Each structure stands twice: as C-alpha cells, then as structure tokens.
Amino acid sequence: MATTKAPKRSLVLQRRETVVSYLFLLPALFFFVGFVIYPMVMGVITSFTDASLANGGQGTFIGLSNYIRLFQDKIFWKSALNTIIIVVVSVPCVTAFSLWVGSAIYKMRSGARSFFRCVFYLPVVTGSVAVVVVWKWMYAKYDGLFNYLITAAGGDALPWTESATMAIWCVLIILFTTSIGQPIVLYVAALGNVDSSLVEAAQVDGATNLQVFWKIKWPSVMPTTLYVAIITTINSFQCFALIQLLTRGGPNYSTSTVMYLLYQIAFETEKNFGYADAMGVVLAIVIAIFSAVQFKVMNGGTTE
Amino acid sequence: MKKTKRFLALALALCLSVGLAACSNSSTPGGSSSPAADGGSGDASGKTKITWWAFPTFGVDSGYEQELADAFMAANDDVEIEVVTINFTDGPAQLTTAITSGTAPDLLFDAPGRIIEYGNAGYLADMNDLFTDEFKADVNNEGLLSSCQGRDGTYYMYPISSSPFYMGLNLEMLEASGAIDYVNLEGDRTWTTDNFVKMCETLRDSGVATVPGIVYCGGSGGDQGTRALVNNLYSSTIVSDGKWNVDANGVKALELLQSMVSEGALDVGNSMVASDELQNFQKEICAMTFCFGTSNEVSYAPIDDAYTQVAVPFPSDDGVPELEYLVNGFCVFDNGDQAKIDASKRFIQFICDDPTWGPKSVVKTNAFPVRTSFGDLYEGDEHMALLASWTQYYGPYYNTLDNFATMRNEWFNLLQRVLAGGDAAAEAETFNTNANTVTTG
C-alpha cells in the first residue's frame, strides 16, 4: 500500500510546487509582458501606420510607406552611419581595454584590486546626467578644462563638441569611460577563475606570457568576452541620453544616432510615431543581426 | 539550445530597441495623475477634480500655482485642483505622451506654439465663450488675439500676459571697449544694423570679452532670439503666404552673420542653445545675448552685481525693429467631461481676470497684461516702462503656423550649415523646402 501511495503524494506536491512557482513568476511576467512585449508588438504594428500626435496616435494602415521613406531619408542614413561608427569603434575599444585592465589588476592584492575596480566602476554608478554635465564643462569652448590646459601649455583652443568632425569623438570618449566599468569587473572575476594549475603547467613547460594568455586565459574568458561584446554593442546602438545632453545630434547631424533621431521624430519635431517606430524596428533588426554575428564569430560557430 | 539562445538574443535586442519607440503609445509621465482614468469628474465628495500642468512661467518652484489653486478652491468648494509643475526640458515630451495615451491634464499653462498645435489636432476644448466682446475690446490687439486661434479661427488659448524678446548687453564691456558709441541708450533704444556690426567689431578689437557675441545654434531652445536677429538685420520675414520662407533679405542677413563669424566679430555656438549662451553672458565670456526677455533678465542676472545689463531691441537696417514676443496663456483639454471643462474655465478666469489675482498673476509672469484695463502694473519702474514701450514693435506672430516644430529644427540646422561656411542662398532654399514638408497627418 505504501508503495502505491507515495508517488501520488509526490505528484500532488509537484503540482503544488509548479503552481507556486508560476505564482512567484507572475509579477515579473506581468511586468515583462506589459512593459516589454506589449510595447514591442505595438511598436511593430504602429510602424505600419501613420500614427502621429495629429491623429491621437491612432493612425491608419499605410503599408510600408514609413519604411520606404526611411530608406530615402538622408538624415536617417547619416544617423545610421554615426551609429555604426559608434558601435564599430566603441565595442572593440571597450572590450580590449577592459580585458587589458582586468589582466593588469586581477592578480593584485585585494585592496589594490578593489581600488581599481572602484575607480573604473564609478562612472557606471554615477548618474548619466551628472557624468555628461561634467564632461560638457570639460569640453566647453571658452572656459572648459581641456581648452584651459591646452592654452596654458601654449596651444590653440580646440572646438571639441562645436566641430562636426570632433563632436562624435567627444561622444565616443564619454561612452568609453562609462562603458568600461562593468566589463572590467567581469574580466577580473573571469580571470580569477582561470585554473591556475594550467597556467603553472604551461609556464613550467616554458610557455611565454603571451602564449599563456592566448592558449589558456583567452579561451577561458571567451564567454565573458561574448557577453561584454553583445552588451556593449546594444548599449552603443542605443546611445541616447549622452547625445541628448551633450550635442543634441549636432553639429549638422554629425552626432545624430538612429536612437536620437527616433526620439526627435517622435517627440520633438514631427511627432510622427509611425515613422519613429519604423526606425525602432529597423534598429532592432540591425542589433539582432550584429548580436547574432558576434555570437557566431566569437563562439567559432558553436554556441554551446 | 543553440536555437534557443539565438532566439533569446534576438528577442532581447528587439525588446530593448523597440520599447522606447513604442512607449509613445503606452506610457504616462511619472508622478502625474490620469484624469481620464478617474472615470469621471467627481469624487465621493461630489467635487469636480481637475489636474493642472504648469510650466514654470510663474517662476521655478515658486509655489504660486498651489497658492492660486488653494485660493480658488477656498472660494469654490465644488472643485478640487491638483497642481503638477513640469519643466521645459521634459515637459513637452511628457505632454505628447500624455495626450496620445489619453491621460492629458485638464488644464495647461503654456504658450501658443504648443497649444495651437494641440488645438488644431482636436485635443482642446474651444475657448470661444471666454473671448467676449468686452475681453476683445480690453485686449485691443488683433495680432495678440489671433495668436490664440487655431487655423479654423477657434480660440484655444486664453492669454494672460505678454512680453517682448530683445537683446542684452554688458554695459561695462561696451564702455571699456568704446563700443558704447554705437549703441543708442536714449529713448526707446532702437538702433541700426551698421552700428551693431561696428559695435561687434569694436568689442572684438578691444578684447574685453572672450568673444563679442555667440550665435547659438545647437538646438531649438531659445531659437526665437537668433530668428529675431536674422529677421531684423535687413527687415526680412520668415513667413510668406502662410509658408516658412527665408527670403532674399534673410539670405543677406545670414551672409552678414557668416562674414562676422569668419572675421571674429561674432562666434558660433554649434553645441549651444540659448541657456548656454545666457550663461556665457552671465559669466562675462561674451558681451551680449540674443535671448533676453523679462524672465531671462532675472534668471541670468549678474552674479554679485558684477556688471550692468542693458536691454536693447534687435538692430535693423531702417532702425525700426520687429520684435518677437511671448504670450502666456491657458488651454483646456477636452477629456470628454464637460464638468471638468467648465471648472477649468472658471479657474482660468479666476487666475486671469479676478480683480485681485489677475494683476498679481500677471506680475508673477514678469510680463505685461494683455488686458489694457489692468493699467501699468509696474508703476515707477523705468525699465519695465521701456520694455512696455517696445510692444509697439511687435512683429507678426508665427508660432501657430503649421509645421512650427519642424521649422525650429530646420532653423538651427540652417544656421549651423551657413555659419560653417555653407552657401546662404542654397541653404535657405533647403530650409524653405524642408520646413514646409508636411510629414504628419
């Protein structure tokens, strides 16, 4: 009898646990569906309409018109090019620099390691507005720190964010400083987890530091590198607050990104939600493609 | 597993980027109540609840909005008012989001640019009943009254006060450089383009300021200043036959500014908006500002009386300026509840027309009453008397023309291109095309 009753109780228990699990998941699921899935679906649907402030956001279906306009829009292409520049420059720089710093500090004593982690992580925990305001002051044309130092050293003041050629590099520098904190912490942790016996064995066998790095450490931190690359890519594609606060996309759209243009179209100029959503959809597809390529390349074709 | 991970990566990317774009239809501004969601105007006490969103025209954190609401509620116990102050940085986007998501406030204190856009789009209750013959006769200014009308002639904004935009100069810098010789500080202080150029050149040559002045064009903030400058230099206009149009004289003005920038008589602020330029004026980095007004005079007053600020109208070739001006006023959103609309209108009349609160509210805006019957609210104040005398130079009010927001975006980009050395005529043509391209329904 006992052998027949035991599985029944177990089944009831299992079912109860399952129900409880789903109940625990419910709040998160509610917010995920309400604030992520629903807006995402609505965004895709709206991109095929002429929804704007003028029609209460309740546009009519206009097929691919927004997408056709988008591919004919020179400002969109300029913004797309700027976005690509930001991604192509920032992702390798952030990844390589973080790995370098991580490699340099992970072997340090606990106190020194914590100090450096704090230094590099500080811009991450500092509010983005505060960070950009400080950088804006440093870049300021007339009384900024950088131009003060340059002129004090006998040089000519630089136009920084005033120049169409320099402005995007000003954006990239800030993006770089605010993006490296988390990857450095991750790399320090990942490098700390590399099997030291493998490293010691290789060193005993006469491997150079470079060989140890490429043959042992690099493969070990590859999952971290993949994560860092994808997250930095997504963040770079979505660079918005920094541009809104620093350059507002100028001069002459030289720092306008797709994300910033999207905001401008939706909330500042045309208030054309359909067109802005079309940009959002295209941006999402591009990010997805970039992420998939990174996944493929960095994992050598295997994702397991 | 491989497919699952790939799907998750794609889904994550899609969620992150489409989310922002779609939030225009799904989110509400933080911290504000949703009148539409109330499900009706009254609460358990039978009061009509209205929400008032106010830009800081009465002053930042002045508390005056709540003071007004309390005074009105004390005299009208059937109405309950919730005051929500918004700022000029986030406020416009919050309004757009609220309107399209059906959570617009009942009452808004703003200016015609946005209000008429909302009115034309059908979001506002008409205010025709408030524009009585008595009120129109009291205002006695057709241009000002028409700034409150939508394209079909419906009144959407009830005005309370108005003030001109003008230039500000640093008196001590002008005196030290000798540039004061070119500025008219007598009478109503009108002056000419030639003298403006000479003043800038003298300031440049003297080196008393880092730069004589800054043509800011990093965004649309305070862009009425640079438009007034361009339009006055050779008496041009930006509107022709109801269309945005930089005409031949406008091109001439742009060319003049271009040459002044290239010769160092002015500087360009590609990443600056008016607030940046005003801060540089306040810090005595530049000797003039193109975005002075009754409110900015106070907000950017000299620190520790370090210098004396002088207000002058914009210079023009014929010495007769056409000034841009600000109109402050109220609108009521049509949230489908007549009781709320009526209560909002009563509150507006209390703020604007009450014998005690009306004049007090006008003074709080630091501007001049639209009602002539209010008389001189700044008696004995010579400076305000001077500014009041400039109302005769008010130019045509164009902020209610269609595509105003698009035009503003095109305007600062036009300045950037021209002041970077672009061909003024060709760039003006690009502006004329882009600013008139209707892209919304």
PDB file of C-alpha atoms in Angstrom, chain B residues 150-341:
ATOM      1  CA  GLY B 150      -6.345  77.733 -34.407  1.00  0.00           C
ATOM      2  CA  ARG B 151      -6.301  77.540 -38.179  1.00  0.00           C
ATOM      3  CA  ASP B 152     -10.134  77.462 -38.290  1.00  0.00           C
ATOM      4  CA  GLY B 153     -10.440  80.604 -36.141  1.00  0.00           C
ATOM      5  CA  THR B 154     -11.387  78.787 -32.948  1.00  0.00           C
ATOM      6  CA  TYR B 155      -9.888  80.259 -29.790  1.00  0.00           C
ATOM      7  CA  TYR B 156      -7.874  77.642 -27.930  1.00  0.00           C
ATOM      8  CA  MET B 157      -5.762  79.758 -25.599  1.00  0.00           C
ATOM      9  CA  TYR B 158      -6.846  82.336 -23.054  1.00  0.00           C
ATOM     10  CA  PRO B 159      -3.970  84.819 -22.753  1.00  0.00           C
ATOM     11  CA  ILE B 160      -2.876  86.470 -19.544  1.00  0.00           C
ATOM     12  CA  SER B 161       0.361  88.287 -20.276  1.00  0.00           C
ATOM     13  CA  SER B 162       2.853  89.116 -22.945  1.00  0.00           C
ATOM     14  CA  SER B 163       6.391  90.424 -23.209  1.00  0.00           C
ATOM     15  CA  PRO B 164       8.933  91.081 -25.956  1.00  0.00           C
ATOM     16  CA  PHE B 165      12.178  89.256 -26.626  1.00  0.00           C
ATOM     17  CA  TYR B 166      15.199  91.508 -27.032  1.00  0.00           C
ATOM     18  CA  MET B 167      18.970  91.691 -26.715  1.00  0.00           C
ATOM     19  CA  GLY B 168      21.046  92.144 -23.588  1.00  0.00           C
ATOM     20  CA  LEU B 169      24.373  93.979 -23.448  1.00  0.00           C
ATOM     21  CA  ASN B 170      27.113  94.239 -20.855  1.00  0.00           C
ATOM     22  CA  LEU B 171      27.419  97.987 -20.177  1.00  0.00           C
ATOM     23  CA  GLU B 172      30.877  97.902 -18.618  1.00  0.00           C
ATOM     24  CA  MET B 173      32.324  95.947 -21.549  1.00  0.00           C
ATOM     25  CA  LEU B 174      30.775  98.374 -24.019  1.00  0.00           C
ATOM     26  CA  GLU B 175      32.252 101.321 -22.127  1.00  0.00           C
ATOM     27  CA  ALA B 176      35.662  99.749 -21.717  1.00  0.00           C
ATOM     28  CA  SER B 177      35.902  98.905 -25.411  1.00  0.00           C
ATOM     29  CA  GLY B 178      34.413 102.125 -26.713  1.00  0.00           C
ATOM     30  CA  ALA B 179      31.646 100.138 -28.414  1.00  0.00           C
ATOM     31  CA  ILE B 180      29.155 102.142 -26.378  1.00  0.00           C
ATOM     32  CA  ASP B 181      29.425 104.840 -29.068  1.00  0.00           C
ATOM     33  CA  TYR B 182      27.420 102.621 -31.426  1.00  0.00           C
ATOM     34  CA  VAL B 183      24.624 101.781 -29.016  1.00  0.00           C
ATOM     35  CA  ASN B 184      21.624 104.015 -28.544  1.00  0.00           C
ATOM     36  CA  LEU B 185      20.677 104.228 -24.896  1.00  0.00           C
ATOM     37  CA  GLU B 186      18.287 107.134 -25.394  1.00  0.00           C
ATOM     38  CA  GLY B 187      14.530 106.985 -25.962  1.00  0.00           C
ATOM     39  CA  ASP B 188      13.352 103.528 -26.947  1.00  0.00           C
ATOM     40  CA  ARG B 189      16.931 102.491 -27.775  1.00  0.00           C
ATOM     41  CA  THR B 190      16.296 101.447 -31.387  1.00  0.00           C
ATOM     42  CA  TRP B 191      19.461 101.179 -33.458  1.00  0.00           C
ATOM     43  CA  THR B 192      20.791 100.122 -36.834  1.00  0.00           C
ATOM     44  CA  THR B 193      22.489  97.104 -38.345  1.00  0.00           C
ATOM     45  CA  ASP B 194      25.550  99.191 -39.248  1.00  0.00           C
ATOM     46  CA  ASN B 195      26.014 100.201 -35.648  1.00  0.00           C
ATOM     47  CA  PHE B 196      25.521  96.623 -34.498  1.00  0.00           C
ATOM     48  CA  VAL B 197      28.328  95.484 -36.801  1.00  0.00           C
ATOM     49  CA  LYS B 198      30.597  98.310 -35.622  1.00  0.00           C
ATOM     50  CA  MET B 199      29.830  97.506 -32.011  1.00  0.00           C
ATOM     51  CA  CYS B 200      30.781  93.842 -32.516  1.00  0.00           C
ATOM     52  CA  GLU B 201      33.968  94.762 -34.367  1.00  0.00           C
ATOM     53  CA  THR B 202      34.967  97.218 -31.656  1.00  0.00           C
ATOM     54  CA  LEU B 203      34.352  94.623 -28.979  1.00  0.00           C
ATOM     55  CA  ARG B 204      36.435  92.108 -30.940  1.00  0.00           C
ATOM     56  CA  ASP B 205      39.316  94.544 -31.430  1.00  0.00           C
ATOM     57  CA  SER B 206      39.347  95.595 -27.792  1.00  0.00           C
ATOM     58  CA  GLY B 207      39.442  92.048 -26.468  1.00  0.00           C
ATOM     59  CA  VAL B 208      37.386  92.929 -23.402  1.00  0.00           C
ATOM     60  CA  ALA B 209      35.342  89.782 -23.890  1.00  0.00           C
ATOM     61  CA  THR B 210      36.443  86.301 -24.944  1.00  0.00           C
ATOM     62  CA  VAL B 211      34.009  86.691 -27.849  1.00  0.00           C
ATOM     63  CA  PRO B 212      31.723  89.655 -28.617  1.00  0.00           C
ATOM     64  CA  GLY B 213      28.596  87.516 -29.026  1.00  0.00           C
ATOM     65  CA  ILE B 214      27.567  83.952 -29.762  1.00  0.00           C
ATOM     66  CA  VAL B 215      25.125  82.900 -32.470  1.00  0.00           C
ATOM     67  CA  TYR B 216      23.915  79.782 -30.681  1.00  0.00           C
ATOM     68  CA  CYS B 217      22.521  77.048 -32.890  1.00  0.00           C
ATOM     69  CA  GLY B 218      22.913  73.768 -31.057  1.00  0.00           C
ATOM     70  CA  GLY B 219      19.186  73.195 -30.704  1.00  0.00           C
ATOM     71  CA  SER B 220      15.815  74.861 -30.751  1.00  0.00           C
ATOM     72  CA  GLY B 221      15.980  76.209 -27.183  1.00  0.00           C
ATOM     73  CA  GLY B 222      15.590  79.990 -27.341  1.00  0.00           C
ATOM     74  CA  ASP B 223      15.779  79.995 -31.124  1.00  0.00           C
ATOM     75  CA  GLN B 224      13.401  82.967 -31.302  1.00  0.00           C
ATOM     76  CA  GLY B 225      16.455  85.068 -30.438  1.00  0.00           C
ATOM     77  CA  THR B 226      18.513  84.057 -33.445  1.00  0.00           C
ATOM     78  CA  ARG B 227      15.470  84.296 -35.718  1.00  0.00           C
ATOM     79  CA  ALA B 228      14.784  87.825 -34.456  1.00  0.00           C
ATOM     80  CA  LEU B 229      18.416  88.725 -35.101  1.00  0.00           C
ATOM     81  CA  VAL B 230      18.352  87.417 -38.680  1.00  0.00           C
ATOM     82  CA  ASN B 231      14.939  88.853 -39.474  1.00  0.00           C
ATOM     83  CA  ASN B 232      15.776  92.321 -38.149  1.00  0.00           C
ATOM     84  CA  LEU B 233      19.200  92.853 -39.709  1.00  0.00           C
ATOM     85  CA  TYR B 234      17.679  93.517 -43.143  1.00  0.00           C
ATOM     86  CA  SER B 235      13.974  93.643 -42.265  1.00  0.00           C
ATOM     87  CA  SER B 236      13.156  90.192 -43.571  1.00  0.00           C
ATOM     88  CA  THR B 237      10.404  87.835 -42.571  1.00  0.00           C
ATOM     89  CA  ILE B 238      10.366  84.105 -42.118  1.00  0.00           C
ATOM     90  CA  VAL B 239       6.782  83.638 -43.293  1.00  0.00           C
ATOM     91  CA  SER B 240       5.472  84.346 -46.747  1.00  0.00           C
ATOM     92  CA  ASP B 241       1.963  83.424 -47.945  1.00  0.00           C
ATOM     93  CA  GLY B 242       1.480  81.162 -44.964  1.00  0.00           C
ATOM     94  CA  LYS B 243       4.660  79.213 -45.713  1.00  0.00           C
ATOM     95  CA  TRP B 244       8.015  79.177 -43.977  1.00  0.00           C
ATOM     96  CA  ASN B 245      10.344  81.194 -46.131  1.00  0.00           C
ATOM     97  CA  VAL B 246      13.761  82.744 -45.653  1.00  0.00           C
ATOM     98  CA  ASP B 247      13.626  85.490 -48.273  1.00  0.00           C
ATOM     99  CA  ALA B 248      16.387  87.386 -50.102  1.00  0.00           C
ATOM    100  CA  ASN B 249      16.863  89.787 -47.194  1.00  0.00           C
ATOM    101  CA  GLY B 250      17.067  86.853 -44.833  1.00  0.00           C
ATOM    102  CA  VAL B 251      19.819  85.387 -47.013  1.00  0.00           C
ATOM    103  CA  LYS B 252      21.596  88.756 -46.895  1.00  0.00           C
ATOM    104  CA  ALA B 253      21.393  88.704 -43.097  1.00  0.00           C
ATOM    105  CA  LEU B 254      22.739  85.160 -42.977  1.00  0.00           C
ATOM    106  CA  GLU B 255      25.634  86.206 -45.198  1.00  0.00           C
ATOM    107  CA  LEU B 256      26.369  89.128 -42.888  1.00  0.00           C
ATOM    108  CA  LEU B 257      26.453  86.844 -39.860  1.00  0.00           C
ATOM    109  CA  GLN B 258      28.609  84.382 -41.779  1.00  0.00           C
ATOM    110  CA  SER B 259      31.173  87.098 -42.548  1.00  0.00           C
ATOM    111  CA  MET B 260      31.059  88.409 -38.972  1.00  0.00           C
ATOM    112  CA  VAL B 261      31.729  84.906 -37.655  1.00  0.00           C
ATOM    113  CA  SER B 262      34.585  84.350 -40.093  1.00  0.00           C
ATOM    114  CA  GLU B 263      36.113  87.697 -39.059  1.00  0.00           C
ATOM    115  CA  GLY B 264      35.696  87.027 -35.355  1.00  0.00           C
ATOM    116  CA  ALA B 265      33.171  89.798 -34.766  1.00  0.00           C
ATOM    117  CA  LEU B 266      30.797  87.086 -33.588  1.00  0.00           C
ATOM    118  CA  ASP B 267      31.257  83.440 -32.690  1.00  0.00           C
ATOM    119  CA  VAL B 268      29.131  80.425 -33.488  1.00  0.00           C
ATOM    120  CA  GLY B 269      27.781  78.090 -30.817  1.00  0.00           C
ATOM    121  CA  ASN B 270      27.175  74.829 -32.650  1.00  0.00           C
ATOM    122  CA  SER B 271      26.518  72.891 -29.478  1.00  0.00           C
ATOM    123  CA  MET B 272      24.897  75.717 -27.540  1.00  0.00           C
ATOM    124  CA  VAL B 273      21.295  76.647 -27.002  1.00  0.00           C
ATOM    125  CA  ALA B 274      20.073  79.910 -25.544  1.00  0.00           C
ATOM    126  CA  SER B 275      20.641  78.822 -21.952  1.00  0.00           C
ATOM    127  CA  ASP B 276      24.312  78.111 -22.729  1.00  0.00           C
ATOM    128  CA  GLU B 277      24.696  81.487 -24.386  1.00  0.00           C
ATOM    129  CA  LEU B 278      22.970  83.208 -21.476  1.00  0.00           C
ATOM    130  CA  GLN B 279      25.322  81.512 -19.035  1.00  0.00           C
ATOM    131  CA  ASN B 280      28.288  82.772 -21.070  1.00  0.00           C
ATOM    132  CA  PHE B 281      26.774  86.250 -20.969  1.00  0.00           C
ATOM    133  CA  GLN B 282      26.301  85.957 -17.232  1.00  0.00           C
ATOM    134  CA  LYS B 283      29.910  84.813 -16.842  1.00  0.00           C
ATOM    135  CA  GLU B 284      31.057  87.774 -18.984  1.00  0.00           C
ATOM    136  CA  ILE B 285      32.562  85.484 -21.610  1.00  0.00           C
ATOM    137  CA  CYS B 286      30.514  87.321 -24.232  1.00  0.00           C
ATOM    138  CA  ALA B 287      29.308  90.901 -24.153  1.00  0.00           C
ATOM    139  CA  MET B 288      25.805  90.351 -25.479  1.00  0.00           C
ATOM    140  CA  THR B 289      22.929  87.909 -25.526  1.00  0.00           C
ATOM    141  CA  PHE B 290      20.366  87.437 -28.270  1.00  0.00           C
ATOM    142  CA  CYS B 291      17.865  85.810 -25.956  1.00  0.00           C
ATOM    143  CA  PHE B 292      16.920  88.352 -23.351  1.00  0.00           C
ATOM    144  CA  GLY B 293      13.413  88.692 -22.027  1.00  0.00           C
ATOM    145  CA  THR B 294      11.708  89.692 -18.824  1.00  0.00           C
ATOM    146  CA  SER B 295      12.198  86.253 -17.394  1.00  0.00           C
ATOM    147  CA  ASN B 296      15.802  85.668 -18.550  1.00  0.00           C
ATOM    148  CA  GLU B 297      16.847  89.045 -17.168  1.00  0.00           C
ATOM    149  CA  VAL B 298      16.030  87.679 -13.737  1.00  0.00           C
ATOM    150  CA  SER B 299      17.159  84.087 -14.247  1.00  0.00           C
ATOM    151  CA  TYR B 300      20.536  85.168 -15.635  1.00  0.00           C
ATOM    152  CA  ALA B 301      21.044  88.321 -13.600  1.00  0.00           C
ATOM    153  CA  PRO B 302      24.651  89.374 -12.966  1.00  0.00           C
ATOM    154  CA  ILE B 303      26.260  87.450 -10.111  1.00  0.00           C
ATOM    155  CA  ASP B 304      27.124  89.808  -7.237  1.00  0.00           C
ATOM    156  CA  ASP B 305      26.268  92.788  -9.449  1.00  0.00           C
ATOM    157  CA  ALA B 306      29.459  92.136 -11.407  1.00  0.00           C
ATOM    158  CA  TYR B 307      28.202  94.166 -14.359  1.00  0.00           C
ATOM    159  CA  THR B 308      25.222  96.146 -15.574  1.00  0.00           C
ATOM    160  CA  GLN B 309      22.866  94.515 -18.022  1.00  0.00           C
ATOM    161  CA  VAL B 310      21.351  96.740 -20.672  1.00  0.00           C
ATOM    162  CA  ALA B 311      18.294  95.806 -22.705  1.00  0.00           C
ATOM    163  CA  VAL B 312      18.117  96.897 -26.342  1.00  0.00           C
ATOM    164  CA  PRO B 313      15.801  95.906 -29.177  1.00  0.00           C
ATOM    165  CA  PHE B 314      17.259  93.998 -32.118  1.00  0.00           C
ATOM    166  CA  PRO B 315      19.113  96.190 -34.616  1.00  0.00           C
ATOM    167  CA  SER B 316      17.627  96.688 -38.063  1.00  0.00           C
ATOM    168  CA  ASP B 317      18.694  98.351 -41.297  1.00  0.00           C
ATOM    169  CA  ASP B 318      15.975 101.009 -41.011  1.00  0.00           C
ATOM    170  CA  GLY B 319      16.186 101.387 -37.255  1.00  0.00           C
ATOM    171  CA  VAL B 320      12.651 100.093 -36.783  1.00  0.00           C
ATOM    172  CA  PRO B 321      12.722  96.642 -35.165  1.00  0.00           C
ATOM    173  CA  GLU B 322      10.127  93.904 -35.419  1.00  0.00           C
ATOM    174  CA  LEU B 323      10.262  92.060 -32.155  1.00  0.00           C
ATOM    175  CA  GLU B 324       9.308  88.504 -31.374  1.00  0.00           C
ATOM    176  CA  TYR B 325       7.159  88.211 -28.303  1.00  0.00           C
ATOM    177  CA  LEU B 326       5.977  85.770 -25.739  1.00  0.00           C
ATOM    178  CA  VAL B 327       2.318  85.217 -24.946  1.00  0.00           C
ATOM    179  CA  ASN B 328       1.466  83.310 -21.788  1.00  0.00           C
ATOM    180  CA  GLY B 329      -1.899  81.633 -21.630  1.00  0.00           C
ATOM    181  CA  PHE B 330      -4.066  78.710 -20.667  1.00  0.00           C
ATOM    182  CA  CYS B 331      -5.797  75.957 -22.564  1.00  0.00           C
ATOM    183  CA  VAL B 332      -8.274  73.290 -21.554  1.00  0.00           C
ATOM    184  CA  PHE B 333      -8.032  69.722 -22.787  1.00  0.00           C
ATOM    185  CA  ASP B 334     -11.217  68.090 -23.939  1.00  0.00           C
ATOM    186  CA  ASN B 335     -11.095  64.917 -21.865  1.00  0.00           C
ATOM    187  CA  GLY B 336     -14.740  64.205 -22.558  1.00  0.00           C
ATOM    188  CA  ASP B 337     -16.090  65.608 -19.312  1.00  0.00           C
ATOM    189  CA  GLN B 338     -17.979  68.887 -19.592  1.00  0.00           C
ATOM    190  CA  ALA B 339     -17.895  69.441 -15.818  1.00  0.00           C
ATOM    191  CA  LYS B 340     -14.108  69.415 -15.878  1.00  0.00           C
ATOM    192  CA  ILE B 341     -14.004  71.728 -18.867  1.00  0.00           C
TER     193      ILE B 341
END
